[in-house]
Coordinates of C-alpha atoms in Angstrom, one line a residue:
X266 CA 5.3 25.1 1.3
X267 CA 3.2 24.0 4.4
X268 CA 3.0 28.0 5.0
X269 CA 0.5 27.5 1.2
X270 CA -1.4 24.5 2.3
X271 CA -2.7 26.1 5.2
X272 CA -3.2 29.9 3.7
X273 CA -4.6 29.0 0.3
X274 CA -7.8 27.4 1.5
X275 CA -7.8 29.8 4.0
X276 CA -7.8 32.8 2.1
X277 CA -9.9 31.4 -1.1
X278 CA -13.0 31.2 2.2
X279 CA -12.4 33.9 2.8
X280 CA -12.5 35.0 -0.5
X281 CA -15.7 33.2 -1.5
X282 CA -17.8 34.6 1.9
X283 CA -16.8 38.2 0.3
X284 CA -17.7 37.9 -3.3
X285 CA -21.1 37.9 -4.8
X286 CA -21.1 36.1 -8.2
X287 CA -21.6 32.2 -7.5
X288 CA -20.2 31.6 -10.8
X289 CA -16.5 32.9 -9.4
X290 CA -17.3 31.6 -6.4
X291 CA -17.4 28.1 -7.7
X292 CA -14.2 28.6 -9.8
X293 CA -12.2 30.0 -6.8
X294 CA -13.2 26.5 -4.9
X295 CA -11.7 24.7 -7.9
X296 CA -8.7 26.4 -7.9
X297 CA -8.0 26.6 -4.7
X298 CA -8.4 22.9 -4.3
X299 CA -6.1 22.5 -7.4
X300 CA -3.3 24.7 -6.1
X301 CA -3.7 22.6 -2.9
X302 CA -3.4 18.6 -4.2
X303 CA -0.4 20.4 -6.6
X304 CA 1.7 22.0 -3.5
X305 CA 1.0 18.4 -2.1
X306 CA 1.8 16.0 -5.0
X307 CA 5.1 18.4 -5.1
X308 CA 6.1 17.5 -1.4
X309 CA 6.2 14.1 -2.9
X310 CA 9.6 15.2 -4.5
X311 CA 10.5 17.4 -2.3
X312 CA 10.0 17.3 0.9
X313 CA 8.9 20.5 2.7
X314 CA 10.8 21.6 6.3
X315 CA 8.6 22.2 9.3
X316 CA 7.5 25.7 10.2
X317 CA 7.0 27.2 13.8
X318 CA 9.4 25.4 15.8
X319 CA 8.1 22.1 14.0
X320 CA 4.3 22.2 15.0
X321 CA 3.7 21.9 11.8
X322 CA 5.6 19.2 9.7
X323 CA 5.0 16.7 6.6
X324 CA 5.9 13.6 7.7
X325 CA 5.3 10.4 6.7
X326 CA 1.8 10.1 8.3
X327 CA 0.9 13.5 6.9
X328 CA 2.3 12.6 3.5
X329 CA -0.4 10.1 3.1
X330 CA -3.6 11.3 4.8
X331 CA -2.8 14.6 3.5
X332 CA -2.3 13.3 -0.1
X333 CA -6.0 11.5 0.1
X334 CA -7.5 14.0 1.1
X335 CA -6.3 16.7 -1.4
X336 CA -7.2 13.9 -4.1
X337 CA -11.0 13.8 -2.8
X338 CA -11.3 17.3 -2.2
X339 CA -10.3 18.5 -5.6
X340 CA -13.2 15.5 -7.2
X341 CA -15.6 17.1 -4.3
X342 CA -14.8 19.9 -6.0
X343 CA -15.0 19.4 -9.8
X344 CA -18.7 17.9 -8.8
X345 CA -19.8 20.3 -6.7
X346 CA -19.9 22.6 -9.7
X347 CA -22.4 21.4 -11.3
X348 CA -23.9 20.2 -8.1
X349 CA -24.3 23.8 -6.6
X350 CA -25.3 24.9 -10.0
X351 CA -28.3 22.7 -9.8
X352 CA -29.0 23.3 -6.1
X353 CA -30.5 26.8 -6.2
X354 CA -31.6 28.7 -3.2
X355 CA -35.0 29.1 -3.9
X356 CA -38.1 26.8 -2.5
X357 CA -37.8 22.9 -3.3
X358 CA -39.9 20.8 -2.4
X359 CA -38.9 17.8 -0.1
X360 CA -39.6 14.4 -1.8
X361 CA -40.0 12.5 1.6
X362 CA -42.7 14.5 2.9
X363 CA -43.8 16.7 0.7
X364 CA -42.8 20.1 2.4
X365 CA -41.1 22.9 1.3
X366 CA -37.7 24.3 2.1
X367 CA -34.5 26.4 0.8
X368 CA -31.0 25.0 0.8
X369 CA -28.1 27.0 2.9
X370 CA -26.7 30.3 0.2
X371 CA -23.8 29.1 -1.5
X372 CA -21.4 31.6 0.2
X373 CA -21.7 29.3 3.5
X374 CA -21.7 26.5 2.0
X375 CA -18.4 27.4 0.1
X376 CA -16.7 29.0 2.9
X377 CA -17.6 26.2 4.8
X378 CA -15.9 23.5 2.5
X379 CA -12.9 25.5 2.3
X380 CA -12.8 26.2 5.7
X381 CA -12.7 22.2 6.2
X382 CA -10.1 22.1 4.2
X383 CA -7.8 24.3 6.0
X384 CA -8.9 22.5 8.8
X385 CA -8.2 19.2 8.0
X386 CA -4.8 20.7 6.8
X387 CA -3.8 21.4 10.5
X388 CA -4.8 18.3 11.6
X389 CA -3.0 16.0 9.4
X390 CA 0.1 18.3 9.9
X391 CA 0.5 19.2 13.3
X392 CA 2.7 17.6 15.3
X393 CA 1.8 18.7 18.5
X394 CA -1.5 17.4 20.5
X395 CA -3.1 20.3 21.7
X396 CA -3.0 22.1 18.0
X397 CA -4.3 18.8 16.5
X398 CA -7.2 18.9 19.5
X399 CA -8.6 22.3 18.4
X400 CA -7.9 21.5 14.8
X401 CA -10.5 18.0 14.5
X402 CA -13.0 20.2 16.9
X403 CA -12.8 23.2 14.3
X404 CA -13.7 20.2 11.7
X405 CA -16.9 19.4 13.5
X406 CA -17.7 23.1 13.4
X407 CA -17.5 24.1 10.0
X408 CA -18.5 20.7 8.7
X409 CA -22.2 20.9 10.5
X410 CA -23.2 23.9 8.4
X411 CA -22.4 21.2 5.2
X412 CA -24.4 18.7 6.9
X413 CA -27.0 21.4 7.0
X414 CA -27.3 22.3 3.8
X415 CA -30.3 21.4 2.9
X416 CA -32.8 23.2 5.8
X417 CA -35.5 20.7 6.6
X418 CA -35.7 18.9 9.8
X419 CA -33.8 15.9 9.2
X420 CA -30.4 17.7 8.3
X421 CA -31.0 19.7 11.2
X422 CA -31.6 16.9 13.7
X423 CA -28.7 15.1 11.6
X424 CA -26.6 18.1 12.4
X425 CA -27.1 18.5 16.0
X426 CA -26.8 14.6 16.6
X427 CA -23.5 15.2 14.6
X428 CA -22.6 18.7 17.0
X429 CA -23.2 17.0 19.9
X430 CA -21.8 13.2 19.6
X431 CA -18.8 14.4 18.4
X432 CA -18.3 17.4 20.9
X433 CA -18.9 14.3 23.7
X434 CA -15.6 12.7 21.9
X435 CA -14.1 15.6 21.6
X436 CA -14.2 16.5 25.1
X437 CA -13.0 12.9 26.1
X438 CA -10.2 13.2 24.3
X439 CA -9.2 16.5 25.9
X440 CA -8.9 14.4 29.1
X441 CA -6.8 12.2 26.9
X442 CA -4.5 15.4 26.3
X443 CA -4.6 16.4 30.2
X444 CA -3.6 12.5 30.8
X445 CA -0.9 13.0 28.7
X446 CA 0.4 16.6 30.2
X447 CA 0.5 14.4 33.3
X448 CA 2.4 11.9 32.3
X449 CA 4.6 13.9 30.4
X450 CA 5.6 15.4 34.0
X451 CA 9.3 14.0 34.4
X452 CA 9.9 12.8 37.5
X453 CA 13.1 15.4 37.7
X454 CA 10.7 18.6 37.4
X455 CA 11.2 19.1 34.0
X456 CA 8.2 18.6 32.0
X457 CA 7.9 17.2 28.3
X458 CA 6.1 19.3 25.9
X459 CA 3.0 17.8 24.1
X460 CA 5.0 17.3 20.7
X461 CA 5.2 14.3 19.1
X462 CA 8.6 13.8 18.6
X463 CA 10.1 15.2 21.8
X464 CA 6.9 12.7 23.5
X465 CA 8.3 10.0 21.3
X466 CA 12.5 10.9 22.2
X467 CA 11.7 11.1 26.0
X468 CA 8.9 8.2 25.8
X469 CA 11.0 6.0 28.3
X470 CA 10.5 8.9 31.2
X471 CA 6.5 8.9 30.6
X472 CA 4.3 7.9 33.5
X473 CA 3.4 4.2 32.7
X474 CA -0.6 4.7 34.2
X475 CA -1.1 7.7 32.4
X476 CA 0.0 7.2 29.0
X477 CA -2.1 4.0 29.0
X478 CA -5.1 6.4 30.5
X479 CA -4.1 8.9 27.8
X480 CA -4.6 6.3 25.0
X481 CA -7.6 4.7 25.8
X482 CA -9.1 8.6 26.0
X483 CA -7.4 9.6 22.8
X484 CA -9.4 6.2 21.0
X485 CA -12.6 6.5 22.7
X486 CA -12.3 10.4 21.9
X487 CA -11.4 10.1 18.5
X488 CA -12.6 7.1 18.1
X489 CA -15.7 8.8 18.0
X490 CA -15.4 11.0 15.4
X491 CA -13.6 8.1 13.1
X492 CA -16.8 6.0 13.4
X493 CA -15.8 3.2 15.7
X494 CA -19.0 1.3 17.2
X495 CA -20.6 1.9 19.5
X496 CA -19.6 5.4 19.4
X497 CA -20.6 5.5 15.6
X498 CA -24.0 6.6 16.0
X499 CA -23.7 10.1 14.3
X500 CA -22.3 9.0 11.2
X501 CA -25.9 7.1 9.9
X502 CA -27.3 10.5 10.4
X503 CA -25.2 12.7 9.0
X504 CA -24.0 11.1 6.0
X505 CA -27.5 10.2 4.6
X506 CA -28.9 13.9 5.4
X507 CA -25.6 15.8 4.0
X508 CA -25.0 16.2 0.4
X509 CA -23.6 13.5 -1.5
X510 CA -20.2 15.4 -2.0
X511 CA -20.0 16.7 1.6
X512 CA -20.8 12.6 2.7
X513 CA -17.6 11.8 0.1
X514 CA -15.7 14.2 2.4
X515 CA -17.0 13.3 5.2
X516 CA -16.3 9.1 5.0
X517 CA -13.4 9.5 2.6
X518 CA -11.2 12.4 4.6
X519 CA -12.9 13.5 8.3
X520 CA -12.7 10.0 9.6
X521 CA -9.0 9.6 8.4
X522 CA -8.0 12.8 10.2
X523 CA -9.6 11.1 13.5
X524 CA -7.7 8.2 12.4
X525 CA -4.5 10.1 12.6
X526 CA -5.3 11.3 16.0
X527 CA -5.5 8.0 17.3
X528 CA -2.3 6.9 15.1
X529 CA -0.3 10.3 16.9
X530 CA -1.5 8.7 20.3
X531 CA -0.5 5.0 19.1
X532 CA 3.3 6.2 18.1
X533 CA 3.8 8.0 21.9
X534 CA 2.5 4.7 23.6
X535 CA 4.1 2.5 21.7
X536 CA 7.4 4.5 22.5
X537 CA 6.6 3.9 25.9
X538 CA 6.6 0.0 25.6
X539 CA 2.9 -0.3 25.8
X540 CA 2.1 -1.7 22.2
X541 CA 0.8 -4.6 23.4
X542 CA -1.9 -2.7 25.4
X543 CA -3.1 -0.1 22.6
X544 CA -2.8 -3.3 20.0
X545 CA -5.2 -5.0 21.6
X546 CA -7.5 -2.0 22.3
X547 CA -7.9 -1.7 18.9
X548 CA -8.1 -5.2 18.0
X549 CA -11.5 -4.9 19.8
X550 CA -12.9 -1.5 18.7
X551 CA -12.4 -3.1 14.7
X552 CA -13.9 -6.4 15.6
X553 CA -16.8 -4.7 17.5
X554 CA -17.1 -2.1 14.4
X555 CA -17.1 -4.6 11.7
X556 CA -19.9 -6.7 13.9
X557 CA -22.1 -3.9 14.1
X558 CA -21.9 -2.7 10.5
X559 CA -22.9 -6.6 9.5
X560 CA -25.9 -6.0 12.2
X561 CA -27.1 -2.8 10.9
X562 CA -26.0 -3.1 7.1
X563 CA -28.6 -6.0 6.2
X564 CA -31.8 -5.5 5.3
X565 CA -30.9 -1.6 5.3
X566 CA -33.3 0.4 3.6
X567 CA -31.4 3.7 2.8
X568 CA -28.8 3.1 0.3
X569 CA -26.8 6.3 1.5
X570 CA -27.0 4.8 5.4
X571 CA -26.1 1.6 3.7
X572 CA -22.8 3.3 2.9
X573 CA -22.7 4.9 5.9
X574 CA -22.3 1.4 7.7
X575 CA -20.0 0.3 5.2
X576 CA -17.5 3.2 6.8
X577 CA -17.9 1.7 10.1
X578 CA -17.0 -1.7 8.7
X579 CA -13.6 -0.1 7.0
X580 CA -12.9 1.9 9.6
X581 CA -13.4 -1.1 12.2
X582 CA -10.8 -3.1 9.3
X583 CA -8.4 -0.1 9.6
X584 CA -7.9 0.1 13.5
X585 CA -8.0 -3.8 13.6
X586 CA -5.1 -3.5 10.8
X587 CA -3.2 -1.6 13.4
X588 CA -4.4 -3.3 16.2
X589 CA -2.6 -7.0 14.5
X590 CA 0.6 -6.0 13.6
X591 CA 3.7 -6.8 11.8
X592 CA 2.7 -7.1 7.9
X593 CA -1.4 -6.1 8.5
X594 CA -0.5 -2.6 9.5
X595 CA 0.7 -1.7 6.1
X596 CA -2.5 -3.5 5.1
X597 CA -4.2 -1.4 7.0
X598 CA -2.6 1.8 5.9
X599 CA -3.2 0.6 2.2
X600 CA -6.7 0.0 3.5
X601 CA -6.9 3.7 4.0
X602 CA -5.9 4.4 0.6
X603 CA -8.6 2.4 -1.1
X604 CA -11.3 2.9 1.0
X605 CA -10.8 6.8 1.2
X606 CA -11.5 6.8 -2.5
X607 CA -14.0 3.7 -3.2
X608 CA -16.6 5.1 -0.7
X609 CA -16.0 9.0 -1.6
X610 CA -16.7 7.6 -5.3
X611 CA -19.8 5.7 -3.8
X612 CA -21.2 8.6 -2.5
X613 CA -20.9 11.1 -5.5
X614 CA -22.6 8.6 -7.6
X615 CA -25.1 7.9 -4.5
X616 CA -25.7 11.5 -5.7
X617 CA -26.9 11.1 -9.3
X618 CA -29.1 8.1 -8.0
X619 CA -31.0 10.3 -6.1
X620 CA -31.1 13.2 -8.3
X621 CA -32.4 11.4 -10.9
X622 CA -34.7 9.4 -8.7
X623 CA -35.5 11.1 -6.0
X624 CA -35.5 9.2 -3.5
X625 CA -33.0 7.4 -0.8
X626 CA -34.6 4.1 -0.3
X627 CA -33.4 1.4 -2.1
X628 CA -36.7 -0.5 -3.2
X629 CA -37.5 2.0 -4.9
X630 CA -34.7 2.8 -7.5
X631 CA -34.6 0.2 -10.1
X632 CA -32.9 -0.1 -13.5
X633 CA -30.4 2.6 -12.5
X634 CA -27.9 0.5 -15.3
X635 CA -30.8 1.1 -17.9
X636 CA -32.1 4.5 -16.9
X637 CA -28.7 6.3 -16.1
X638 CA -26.1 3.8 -17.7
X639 CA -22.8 5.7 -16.6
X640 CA -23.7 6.3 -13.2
X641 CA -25.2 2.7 -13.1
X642 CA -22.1 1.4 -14.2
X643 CA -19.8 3.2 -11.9
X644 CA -22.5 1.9 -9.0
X645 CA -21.9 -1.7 -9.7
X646 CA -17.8 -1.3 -10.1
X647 CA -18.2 0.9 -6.9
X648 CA -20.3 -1.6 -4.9
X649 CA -17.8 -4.7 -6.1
X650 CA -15.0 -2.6 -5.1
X651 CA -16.0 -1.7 -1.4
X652 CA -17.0 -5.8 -0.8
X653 CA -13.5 -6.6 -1.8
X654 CA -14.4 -8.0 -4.8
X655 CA -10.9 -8.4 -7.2
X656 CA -9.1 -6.7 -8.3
X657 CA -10.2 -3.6 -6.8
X658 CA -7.8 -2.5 -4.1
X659 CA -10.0 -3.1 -1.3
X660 CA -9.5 -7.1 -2.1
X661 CA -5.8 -6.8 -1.8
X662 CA -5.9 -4.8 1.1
X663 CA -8.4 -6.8 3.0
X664 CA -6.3 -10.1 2.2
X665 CA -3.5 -8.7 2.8
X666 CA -4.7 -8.1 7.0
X667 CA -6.5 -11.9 6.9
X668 CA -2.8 -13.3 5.7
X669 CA -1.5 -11.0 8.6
X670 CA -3.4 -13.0 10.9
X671 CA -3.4 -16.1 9.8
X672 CA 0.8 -15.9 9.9
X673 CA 0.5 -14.7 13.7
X674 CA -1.4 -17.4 14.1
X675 CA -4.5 -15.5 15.4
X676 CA -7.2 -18.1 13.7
X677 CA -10.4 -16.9 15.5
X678 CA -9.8 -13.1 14.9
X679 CA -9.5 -14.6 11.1
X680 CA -12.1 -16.5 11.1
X681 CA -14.4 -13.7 12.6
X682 CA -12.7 -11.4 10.1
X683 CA -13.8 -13.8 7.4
X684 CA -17.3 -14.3 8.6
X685 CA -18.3 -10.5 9.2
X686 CA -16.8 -9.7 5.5
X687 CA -19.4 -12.5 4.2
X688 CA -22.1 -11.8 5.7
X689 CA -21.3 -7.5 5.0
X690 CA -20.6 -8.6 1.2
X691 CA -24.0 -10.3 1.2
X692 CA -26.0 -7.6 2.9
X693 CA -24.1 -5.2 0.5
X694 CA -24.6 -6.6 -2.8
X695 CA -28.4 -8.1 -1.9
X696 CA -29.6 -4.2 -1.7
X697 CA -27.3 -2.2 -4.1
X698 CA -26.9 -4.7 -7.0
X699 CA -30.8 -4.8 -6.9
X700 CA -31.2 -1.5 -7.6
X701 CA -29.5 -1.9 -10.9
X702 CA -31.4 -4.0 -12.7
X703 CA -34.8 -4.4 -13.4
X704 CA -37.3 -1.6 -14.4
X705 CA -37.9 1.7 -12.6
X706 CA -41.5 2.2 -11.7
X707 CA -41.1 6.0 -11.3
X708 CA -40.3 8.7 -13.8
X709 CA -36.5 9.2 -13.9
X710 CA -34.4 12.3 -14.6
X711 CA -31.5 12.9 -16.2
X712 CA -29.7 15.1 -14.6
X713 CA -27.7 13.6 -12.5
X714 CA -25.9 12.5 -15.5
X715 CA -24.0 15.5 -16.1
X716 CA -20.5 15.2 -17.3
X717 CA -18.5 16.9 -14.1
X718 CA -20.8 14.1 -11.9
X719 CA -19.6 11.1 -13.7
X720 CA -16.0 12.0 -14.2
X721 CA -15.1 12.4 -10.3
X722 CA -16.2 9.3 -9.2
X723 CA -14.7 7.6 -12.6
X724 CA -11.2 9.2 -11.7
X725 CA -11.6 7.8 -8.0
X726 CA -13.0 4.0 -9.0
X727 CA -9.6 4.1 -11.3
X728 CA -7.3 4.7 -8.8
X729 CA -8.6 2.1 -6.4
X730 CA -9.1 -0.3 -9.5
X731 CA -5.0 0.4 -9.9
X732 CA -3.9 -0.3 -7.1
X733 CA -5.6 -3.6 -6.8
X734 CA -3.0 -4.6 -9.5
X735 CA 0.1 -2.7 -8.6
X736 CA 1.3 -0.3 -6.1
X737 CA 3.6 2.1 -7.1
X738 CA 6.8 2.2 -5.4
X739 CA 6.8 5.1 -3.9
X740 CA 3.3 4.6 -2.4
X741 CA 4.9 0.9 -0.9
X742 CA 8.1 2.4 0.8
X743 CA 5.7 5.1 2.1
X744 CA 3.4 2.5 3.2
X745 CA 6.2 1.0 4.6
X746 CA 7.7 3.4 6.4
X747 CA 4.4 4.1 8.4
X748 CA 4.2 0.7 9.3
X749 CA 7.6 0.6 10.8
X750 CA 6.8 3.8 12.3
X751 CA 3.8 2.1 13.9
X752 CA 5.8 -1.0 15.1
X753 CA 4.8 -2.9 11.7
X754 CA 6.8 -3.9 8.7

């Protein structure tokens, strides 16, 4: 079963690069990303045994990251259909300034997706840290010809910002793997080898200095890639120049495999008796993320970067989730959950906006709720759902951290907590909620109002809407079981 998560995507790239009718092209994306979330919604039942020697395994970190990701790749998917359809390779004409350019051909960009896909697959599965280092820096290469997509200068300067902030953290957290070699060198001769669970069965013979060195490389590493201020400064960039359905992937499934780099990291040094240590580590990257996205997100004038700063701020809430503890880390991990398909929904219906509007600064799209009603609708639920408004599942999520600290007794981290929310709920709403009423003073079209672009995001704002109310059991003793695995409950 793993053997057909990593060779399906794998194959259907390849497939795609070799064929010539865009029109197959398109369907073998679909398919592929169907075959994919149904291999994964059947390791669910059945669980799947590792392959290779157990470098590559489903457990129960895999079983959720993996699981999101499959879900927003298959919408990514649906929409991009009639997103490429629309996109043709001939000269458009760029409505910031007025120059003309052609987008990437649709065999790259296809290839590229599914090539993401496969790598994301390795990722979230492997179990051991050098596969999982080559893996997220094979993301960053196959992703930058998405960001690229559309060949003017700001995806290009977009793309090399991307290429080479993300290669910096990439290479510091190759220290964080040489760290960890070294203190995986047992004092008897005998090393330990860089897999998780032999890491985490021999933790107690790990040198003390250099598993803490190898953390605090693995987050600053990684930690670059998931977003985490002040190493966030790519993501503005990249996710406002990309396409709308490559930001999705990019916010909703890229920063949750850097996520689960960290999370590998956390699980070896908190088997070492250093959770104190990495706790508070991340305590400070979330507060320090969440502080800059309340900096950067008000008066922003690009709704797309607006969402871009609202992944900081969630990703700052999910390290800070892990960072508290007990009851807040299966907040936190429920926090992934929502906010993986909240902001990918965001940012496919960012997408119609600016199709129809043509433009990405916010005073100047008005009446989106009167111009294109279902994509204006799905806007507002969106942009209540990612403030934590109720009952989207971002409220219950985001509560369920501030109880966690509250309990612990932790009343300024709460009270900061509460603070940055206000004041990124205000910023939030003031620009996006503006933008849907009123009347537009340019000449709207339609097309962003196609059937496969509303449904996606629809299907996503449900799911997070859902589990607001009620989380399904299986999801909670998953949830659950992470948590205890990351010294939470």
């Amino acid at each position: 079963m793993i053997w057909a998560l990593l060779l399906i995507p794998f194959t259907a790239a390849l497939l795609s690069l070799l064929i010539r009718s865009d029109k197959l092209r398109r369907s073998i994306l679909v398919v592929a990303a169907f075959s994919h979330a149904a291999i994964m919604a059947a390791s669910w039942i059945h669980t799947p045994a590792p392959i290779l020697n157990g470098w590559f395994e489903i457990d129960p970190i895999a079983q959720l990251f993996m699981s999101i990701t499959d879900v927003l790749f298959l919408m990514a998917s649906l929409y991009a259909i009639g997103y490429l359809k629309a996109e043709r390779r001939s000269q458009k004409k760029d409505f910031e300034e007025g120059e003309f350019f052609a987008n990437a051909p649709e065999t790259i960009f296809t290839g590229c997706l599914l090539m993401f896909l496969t790598t994301m697959t390795i990722v979230i599965t492997s179990q051991n840290f050098g596969m999982l280092w080559v893996a997220m820096e094979a993301t960053t290469l196959v992703t930058a010809p998405l960001i690229y997509f559309h060949r003017h200068h700001r995806s290009l300067e977009a793309t090399w910002k991307y290429l080479l902030i993300c290669s910096v953290g990439i290479a510091v957290s190759l220290l964080g793997n040489f760290f960890l070699a070294i203190a995986a060198s047992a004092h008897n001769g005998v090393s330990i080898p860089l897999m998780r669970s032999d890491l985490i069965a021999n933790a107690s013979q790990l040198w003390e200095p250099w598993v803490k060195a190898a953390f605090i490389f693995f987050l600053v590493g990684y930690g670059t890639k998931m977003g985490l201020a002040p190493l966030h400064t790519w993501l503005p960039d990249a996710h406002s120049e990309a396409p709308s359905l490559v930001s999705a992937l990019l916010s909703g499934a890229l920063l949750n495999c850097a996520f689960v780099g960290i999370l590998r990291a956390f699980e070896v040094t908190t088997a070492a008796g250093h959770i104190a240590f990495a706790q508070d580590l991340l305590m400070f990257f979330g507060l320090v993320s969440m502080t800059f996205a309340a900096v950067f997100v008000i008066g922003q004038a690009d709704y797309k970067r607006m969402l871009a700063y609202s992944s900081v701020e969630h990703i700052g809430i999910l390290a800070m989730g892990v960072g508290l503890g007990g009851a807040a880390v299966f907040g936190s991990m429920l926090h992934a959950v929502n906010h993986s398909l909240t902001k990918a929904a965001l940012f496919l219906v960012a997408g119609n906006i600016l199709a129809a509007y043509k433009t990405k600064t916010a005073g100047d799209v008005r009446g989106v709720l009167s111009a294109i009603p279902a994509s204006g609708l799905l806007w507002t639920a969106g942009i209540l759902a990612i403030t934590g408004f109720p009952p989207f599942g971002i409220f219950l999520s985001e509560f369920l951290i501030l109880k966690a600290s509250i309990d612990q007794g932790r009343y300024a981290v709460a009270v900061t907590y509460l603070v940055l929310l206000a004041i990124i709920f205000i910023g939030i709403s003031a620009i996006a909620l503006r933008m849907t009423q009123g009347r537009n003073v340019k000449p709207v079209s339609v097309e962003g109002e196609r059937t496969l672009s509303i449904v996606p995001p629809a299907i996503l704002l449900l799911g997070t809407l859902v589990l607001g109310v009620y989380v399904p059991p299986h999801l909670s003793s998953l949830l659950h079981h992470i948590a205890n695995l990351l010294g939470g409950y």
